[in-house]
Amino acid sequence: MNAFFAALLLADPTIQLLQQLADAHGPSGFEEPVRRIMVERMKPASDRLKYDGLGSVIAEQGDSGPRVMVDAHMDELGGVIRRVTPEGWLTMQMLGGWLDQALFDQRWIILGSKGPVHAITGIRDIHIVPQDERTKAYPREMVFLDVGAKDPAEVAALGIAPGDPVAPDAPFMVLNGSQNYLGKAWDDRIGCAVLVLAMERLQKARHPNHLFWVATVQEEIGLRGAHTASELVRPEVGIAIEGGVTRDAPGTHPEEAQELLGHGPAMFLYDSSQLPNRKLVALVREVAQSQRIPLQTDLVQGYGDDSAEMQKAGGGAPTINIVVPVRFTHSHNGIVNRQDFDHTVDLVVALLQRLDAKTVESLRAF
Ligand code: CO
């Protein structure tokens, strides 16, 4: 790819938004850098904007019609500094569902009191690993961070203390000029980007609802922001927008996940935290068909999402989890597809335009 083509790509405002969101460092409980980006876009597109007591953003459009909540979470996987050793190493409490093997030999950013600090997790050197241990994965208890300091005083001088957040360091990239974008935190910054663009479109287009656009905190450690935000919103219908799980990498089994990258948005028919409302599933299918948007389905066992909390708030609500397929979630290097993203925005906008009082009443009639 030549420099001119690269510059053209980066001038695309959608790529700019995706890059901004993916590169922001916001592990669970430390979402401020992401919240800043979200509020900057959500505030001008909404009639009212407030926060729940945990820091989730709740932006409203309209004040009559069914209360529809559209949700994406701002937090990403990360960690917090636990301890500084006498030799200047740092240990880490992980935040969110990490595979132990994803933790070693990576670059990280520690968000200390004096600004970002670069760190790496070391890996055991092959030259000293016994033959019979060379194929085995090491446990997270062996993870440490190296910031180039030789003692606790040098660590302190960098502005780092126990409790400081740690995020993956893996900058956004358009993958070799393709429609696939590489980055960290697509779960769920891709959902945040869908939320922003769908919201901006519906500011100008007509819709029959009282919309609550919610960017939640602390999803990865137990759907905490979705719980508190849903209590305030009391949605009549809830739509979570998430990063999905693809099964196209070698070695992945179709019983584990069914989505493919580049084959369009998907809706979850099952995950370990919620079951979607069947009439809402049918409606999403119908809307996708009428808009000629390709639609996939997925059933994943080890996966929870914010719709589980919307589903249980205020006496209960029909919910659905709509996802942009992501290759390699919960790691430093994930991949999303641009067409999947654009189609998801189209699908969410069309769905919200269909959810009038009569339709919502029929979804809630049993
Ligand atoms: Co997620």
Coordinates of C-alpha atoms and ligand atoms in Angstrom, one line a residue:
M1 CA 0.0 0.0 0.0
N2 CA 1.5 3.4 -1.0
A3 CA 1.6 6.4 1.3
F4 CA -1.1 8.2 -0.6
F5 CA -3.6 5.3 -0.3
A6 CA -2.7 5.0 3.4
A7 CA -3.4 8.7 4.0
L8 CA -6.7 8.4 2.2
L9 CA -7.8 5.5 4.4
L10 CA -6.9 7.4 7.6
A11 CA -8.9 10.4 6.4
D12 CA -12.1 8.3 6.6
P13 CA -14.0 9.6 9.6
T14 CA -15.3 6.1 10.5
I15 CA -11.7 4.8 10.6
Q16 CA -10.8 7.7 12.7
L17 CA -13.5 7.0 15.2
L18 CA -12.6 3.2 15.3
Q19 CA -9.0 4.0 15.8
Q20 CA -9.7 6.6 18.6
L21 CA -11.9 4.1 20.4
A22 CA -9.7 1.1 20.0
D23 CA -6.5 2.9 21.1
A24 CA -8.1 4.5 24.2
H25 CA -6.9 2.8 27.4
G26 CA -9.9 1.9 29.6
P27 CA -9.8 -1.3 31.6
S28 CA -12.8 -2.1 33.8
G29 CA -13.3 0.6 36.4
F30 CA -10.9 3.0 34.7
E31 CA -13.0 3.9 31.7
E32 CA -12.4 7.7 31.8
P33 CA -10.4 8.0 28.5
V34 CA -13.2 6.1 26.6
R35 CA -16.0 8.0 28.4
R36 CA -14.4 11.3 27.3
I37 CA -14.6 10.2 23.6
M38 CA -18.1 8.8 24.0
V39 CA -19.5 11.9 25.8
E40 CA -17.9 14.2 23.2
R41 CA -19.9 12.4 20.5
M42 CA -23.1 11.5 22.5
K43 CA -23.8 14.8 24.1
P44 CA -24.4 16.8 20.9
A45 CA -26.5 14.0 19.5
S46 CA -28.8 13.7 22.5
D47 CA -31.5 15.8 24.2
R48 CA -30.3 14.9 27.7
L49 CA -27.2 13.2 29.1
K50 CA -26.6 11.9 32.6
Y51 CA -24.5 9.3 34.4
D52 CA -25.3 6.4 36.7
G53 CA -23.5 6.2 40.0
L54 CA -20.8 3.9 38.6
G55 CA -19.9 6.1 35.6
S56 CA -22.0 4.7 32.8
V57 CA -23.2 7.3 30.3
I58 CA -27.0 7.6 29.6
A59 CA -28.0 9.8 26.7
E60 CA -31.6 10.3 25.7
Q61 CA -33.3 11.1 22.4
G62 CA -37.0 12.0 22.6
D63 CA -39.3 11.9 25.5
S64 CA -42.3 9.8 24.4
G65 CA -42.9 6.3 23.0
P66 CA -41.5 3.0 24.2
R67 CA -38.4 3.2 26.4
V68 CA -35.7 1.4 24.3
M69 CA -32.2 1.0 25.7
V70 CA -29.3 0.5 23.4
D71 CA -26.1 -0.5 25.2
A72 CA -22.4 -1.0 24.6
H73 CA -19.7 -1.3 27.2
M74 CA -16.7 1.0 27.4
D75 CA -14.3 -1.1 29.4
E76 CA -11.7 -3.5 28.1
L77 CA -9.7 -6.3 29.6
G78 CA -6.7 -5.2 31.6
G79 CA -5.3 -5.4 35.1
V80 CA -4.2 -3.3 38.1
I81 CA -0.8 -3.2 39.7
R82 CA -0.8 -5.3 42.8
R83 CA 2.7 -5.1 44.2
V84 CA 6.2 -3.7 43.6
T85 CA 9.0 -6.1 44.3
P86 CA 12.3 -5.0 46.0
E87 CA 13.9 -5.5 42.5
G88 CA 11.5 -3.1 40.8
W89 CA 9.3 -5.7 39.1
L90 CA 5.5 -5.3 39.2
T91 CA 2.8 -7.9 39.7
M92 CA -0.7 -7.5 38.4
Q93 CA -4.3 -8.4 39.4
M94 CA -6.0 -9.2 36.1
L95 CA -9.4 -7.7 35.2
G96 CA -11.7 -9.7 33.0
G97 CA -11.5 -13.1 31.3
W98 CA -7.9 -13.5 30.2
L99 CA -6.4 -16.8 29.0
D100 CA -3.2 -17.2 31.0
Q101 CA -1.2 -17.8 27.8
A102 CA -2.3 -14.4 26.4
L103 CA -0.5 -12.5 29.2
F104 CA 3.1 -13.3 28.5
D105 CA 5.5 -11.5 26.1
Q106 CA 3.2 -8.5 25.6
R107 CA 3.4 -4.7 25.6
W108 CA 1.3 -2.8 28.1
I109 CA 0.5 0.7 29.2
I110 CA 0.3 1.5 32.9
L111 CA -1.8 4.6 33.6
G112 CA 0.1 6.1 36.4
S113 CA -0.2 9.5 38.2
K114 CA 2.4 11.0 35.9
G115 CA 0.9 9.7 32.7
P116 CA 1.3 6.5 30.6
V117 CA 4.2 4.3 31.4
H118 CA 5.4 1.6 28.9
A119 CA 5.7 -1.9 30.3
I120 CA 6.3 -5.5 29.1
T121 CA 5.3 -8.8 30.5
G122 CA 8.4 -11.0 30.3
I123 CA 8.5 -14.6 29.1
R124 CA 10.7 -17.4 30.4
D125 CA 13.8 -17.5 28.3
I126 CA 13.9 -20.6 26.0
H127 CA 17.6 -21.2 26.8
I128 CA 16.8 -22.0 30.5
V129 CA 13.4 -23.7 30.1
P130 CA 13.8 -27.5 30.6
Q131 CA 13.0 -29.6 27.6
D132 CA 9.8 -31.1 29.1
E133 CA 8.4 -27.6 29.9
R134 CA 8.8 -26.1 26.4
T135 CA 5.3 -27.0 25.1
K136 CA 3.4 -26.1 28.2
A137 CA 1.6 -22.8 29.0
Y138 CA 2.6 -21.0 32.2
P139 CA 0.1 -19.9 34.8
R140 CA -0.7 -16.2 35.4
E141 CA 1.0 -16.4 38.8
M142 CA 4.2 -16.2 36.9
V143 CA 3.3 -12.9 35.2
F144 CA 5.4 -9.8 36.0
L145 CA 5.8 -6.4 34.4
D146 CA 9.1 -4.8 33.6
V147 CA 9.2 -1.0 33.4
G148 CA 13.0 -0.7 33.3
A149 CA 13.2 0.2 37.0
K150 CA 15.8 -1.4 39.3
D151 CA 14.0 -0.7 42.6
P152 CA 10.8 0.6 44.2
A153 CA 12.1 4.2 44.3
E154 CA 12.5 4.2 40.5
V155 CA 9.0 2.7 40.1
A156 CA 7.6 5.4 42.3
A157 CA 9.5 8.0 40.3
L158 CA 7.6 6.9 37.2
G159 CA 4.3 7.7 39.0
I160 CA 3.3 4.1 39.5
A161 CA 1.6 2.7 42.6
P162 CA -0.5 -0.3 43.6
G163 CA -4.0 0.0 42.2
D164 CA -3.0 1.8 39.0
P165 CA -4.7 0.4 35.8
V166 CA -2.8 -1.6 33.2
A167 CA -4.1 -1.9 29.6
P168 CA -2.8 -3.7 26.5
D169 CA -0.6 -1.7 24.2
A170 CA -1.5 -2.7 20.7
P171 CA -2.2 0.2 18.3
F172 CA -4.9 0.2 15.7
M173 CA -4.0 -0.7 12.1
V174 CA -5.8 -1.1 8.8
L175 CA -4.6 -4.6 8.0
N176 CA -2.6 -4.4 4.8
G177 CA -5.1 -2.2 3.0
S178 CA -7.9 -4.8 3.5
Q179 CA -11.4 -4.3 4.9
N180 CA -10.1 -5.9 8.1
Y181 CA -9.0 -3.7 11.0
L182 CA -6.5 -4.8 13.6
G183 CA -6.7 -3.5 17.2
K184 CA -7.2 -4.2 20.9
A185 CA -10.4 -3.9 22.8
W186 CA -12.9 -4.5 19.9
D187 CA -14.9 -6.1 22.7
D188 CA -16.6 -3.7 23.0
R189 CA -15.2 -0.5 21.4
I190 CA -16.7 -1.8 18.2
G191 CA -20.1 -1.7 19.9
C192 CA -19.3 1.8 21.2
A193 CA -18.7 2.9 17.6
V194 CA -22.0 1.4 16.4
L195 CA -23.8 3.2 19.2
V196 CA -22.2 6.6 18.3
L197 CA -22.9 6.3 14.6
A198 CA -26.5 4.9 15.0
M199 CA -27.3 7.6 17.5
E200 CA -26.0 10.4 15.3
R201 CA -28.1 9.0 12.4
L202 CA -31.3 8.8 14.5
Q203 CA -30.8 12.4 15.7
K204 CA -31.6 13.5 12.1
A205 CA -34.0 10.6 11.1
R206 CA -37.5 10.0 12.5
H207 CA -38.1 7.3 15.1
P208 CA -41.1 6.5 17.3
N209 CA -39.2 5.8 20.6
H210 CA -37.8 7.3 23.7
L211 CA -34.2 6.1 23.1
F212 CA -31.7 5.6 25.9
W213 CA -28.2 5.2 24.5
V214 CA -26.1 3.8 27.3
A215 CA -22.3 3.3 27.4
T216 CA -21.7 1.1 30.4
V217 CA -18.7 0.5 32.7
Q218 CA -17.3 -2.7 34.3
E219 CA -19.0 -5.2 31.9
E220 CA -16.0 -7.5 31.8
I221 CA -16.0 -8.0 35.6
G222 CA -19.7 -8.8 35.9
L223 CA -22.0 -6.5 33.9
R224 CA -21.9 -4.0 36.8
G225 CA -22.6 -0.8 34.8
A226 CA -25.4 -2.4 32.9
H227 CA -27.1 -3.4 36.2
T228 CA -27.0 0.2 37.6
A229 CA -27.9 1.9 34.3
S230 CA -30.8 -0.5 33.6
E231 CA -32.2 0.3 37.1
L232 CA -32.3 3.9 36.1
V233 CA -33.6 3.5 32.6
R234 CA -36.1 0.7 33.2
P235 CA -36.1 -0.3 29.5
E236 CA -39.2 -1.8 27.8
V237 CA -36.9 -3.3 25.2
G238 CA -33.1 -3.7 25.5
I239 CA -30.6 -4.1 22.7
A240 CA -27.0 -4.9 23.6
I241 CA -24.3 -4.2 20.9
E242 CA -21.3 -6.3 21.4
G243 CA -18.3 -7.9 19.8
G244 CA -19.1 -11.4 18.7
V245 CA -17.0 -14.5 18.6
T246 CA -15.9 -16.0 15.2
R247 CA -15.2 -19.6 14.5
D248 CA -13.1 -19.2 11.3
A249 CA -9.6 -19.5 12.7
P250 CA -8.0 -22.9 12.2
G251 CA -8.8 -25.3 15.0
T252 CA -12.1 -23.6 16.0
H253 CA -15.2 -25.9 16.1
P254 CA -18.6 -24.9 14.7
E255 CA -20.2 -26.2 18.0
E256 CA -18.3 -23.6 19.9
A257 CA -19.3 -20.5 17.8
Q258 CA -21.0 -20.1 14.4
E259 CA -20.1 -16.6 13.2
L260 CA -17.7 -15.8 10.4
L261 CA -15.8 -12.6 9.9
G262 CA -17.1 -10.6 6.9
H263 CA -20.5 -12.4 6.8
G264 CA -22.5 -9.6 8.4
P265 CA -23.8 -8.8 11.9
A266 CA -25.0 -11.6 14.1
M267 CA -27.6 -12.0 16.8
F268 CA -27.1 -14.3 19.8
L269 CA -29.7 -16.9 20.2
Y270 CA -28.0 -18.2 23.4
D271 CA -25.3 -17.3 25.7
S272 CA -24.6 -18.1 29.3
S273 CA -26.2 -14.9 30.6
Q274 CA -29.4 -14.4 28.6
L275 CA -31.9 -15.8 26.2
P276 CA -33.3 -13.4 23.6
N277 CA -37.1 -12.7 23.3
R278 CA -38.3 -14.9 20.4
K279 CA -40.5 -12.3 18.9
L280 CA -37.6 -9.8 19.0
V281 CA -35.5 -12.4 17.2
A282 CA -38.1 -12.7 14.5
L283 CA -38.3 -8.9 14.2
V284 CA -34.5 -8.5 13.8
R285 CA -34.6 -11.2 11.1
E286 CA -37.4 -9.4 9.3
V287 CA -35.7 -6.0 9.5
A288 CA -32.4 -7.5 8.2
Q289 CA -34.2 -9.2 5.3
S290 CA -36.1 -6.1 4.3
Q291 CA -32.9 -4.0 4.4
R292 CA -31.0 -6.7 2.6
I293 CA -28.5 -6.9 5.4
P294 CA -26.8 -10.3 5.8
L295 CA -27.5 -11.6 9.3
Q296 CA -25.8 -14.4 11.2
T297 CA -26.8 -16.2 14.4
D298 CA -24.6 -17.5 17.2
L299 CA -24.9 -19.6 20.3
V300 CA -21.9 -19.4 22.6
Q301 CA -21.5 -21.1 26.0
G302 CA -18.8 -19.1 27.8
Y303 CA -20.1 -15.6 27.1
G304 CA -22.1 -13.1 29.1
D305 CA -23.3 -9.6 28.0
D306 CA -25.1 -6.5 29.2
S307 CA -28.5 -7.7 27.8
A308 CA -28.6 -10.0 30.8
E309 CA -29.0 -7.0 33.1
M310 CA -31.5 -5.1 30.8
Q311 CA -33.5 -8.3 30.7
K312 CA -34.0 -8.4 34.5
A313 CA -34.6 -4.6 35.2
G314 CA -37.9 -3.1 36.0
G315 CA -39.9 -6.3 36.0
G316 CA -38.1 -7.6 32.9
A317 CA -37.8 -6.7 29.3
P318 CA -37.4 -8.4 25.9
T319 CA -33.7 -8.2 24.9
I320 CA -31.3 -9.1 22.2
N321 CA -27.6 -9.1 21.8
I322 CA -26.5 -7.9 18.3
V323 CA -22.8 -8.3 17.5
V324 CA -20.1 -7.2 15.1
P325 CA -18.1 -10.4 14.6
V326 CA -14.6 -10.2 16.2
R327 CA -11.7 -12.5 15.6
F328 CA -9.6 -13.1 18.7
T329 CA -11.5 -11.2 21.5
H330 CA -9.9 -10.8 24.9
S331 CA -6.4 -10.5 23.5
H332 CA -4.0 -7.8 22.4
N333 CA -4.7 -8.3 18.7
G334 CA -8.3 -8.6 17.5
I335 CA -9.8 -8.2 14.0
V336 CA -13.0 -6.7 12.8
N337 CA -14.4 -6.3 9.3
R338 CA -15.6 -2.9 8.0
Q339 CA -18.6 -4.2 6.1
D340 CA -19.8 -6.1 9.2
F341 CA -19.5 -2.9 11.1
D342 CA -21.4 -0.7 8.5
H343 CA -24.1 -3.3 8.3
T344 CA -24.5 -3.5 12.0
V345 CA -25.1 0.3 12.2
D346 CA -27.7 0.0 9.4
L347 CA -29.4 -2.9 11.2
V348 CA -29.6 -1.1 14.5
V349 CA -31.0 2.1 12.9
A350 CA -33.6 0.2 10.9
L351 CA -34.6 -1.9 14.0
L352 CA -35.1 1.2 16.1
Q353 CA -37.2 2.8 13.4
R354 CA -39.5 -0.3 13.5
L355 CA -39.9 -0.4 17.3
D356 CA -43.1 1.7 17.6
A357 CA -45.5 1.5 20.5
K358 CA -47.6 -1.2 18.8
T359 CA -44.6 -3.4 18.0
V360 CA -43.2 -3.1 21.5
E361 CA -46.6 -3.9 23.0
S362 CA -46.7 -7.1 20.8
L363 CA -43.2 -8.1 21.9
R364 CA -44.2 -7.8 25.5
A365 CA -47.5 -9.7 25.1
F366 CA -47.2 -13.3 26.1
Ligands
CO1 CO -18.0 -7.4 25.6

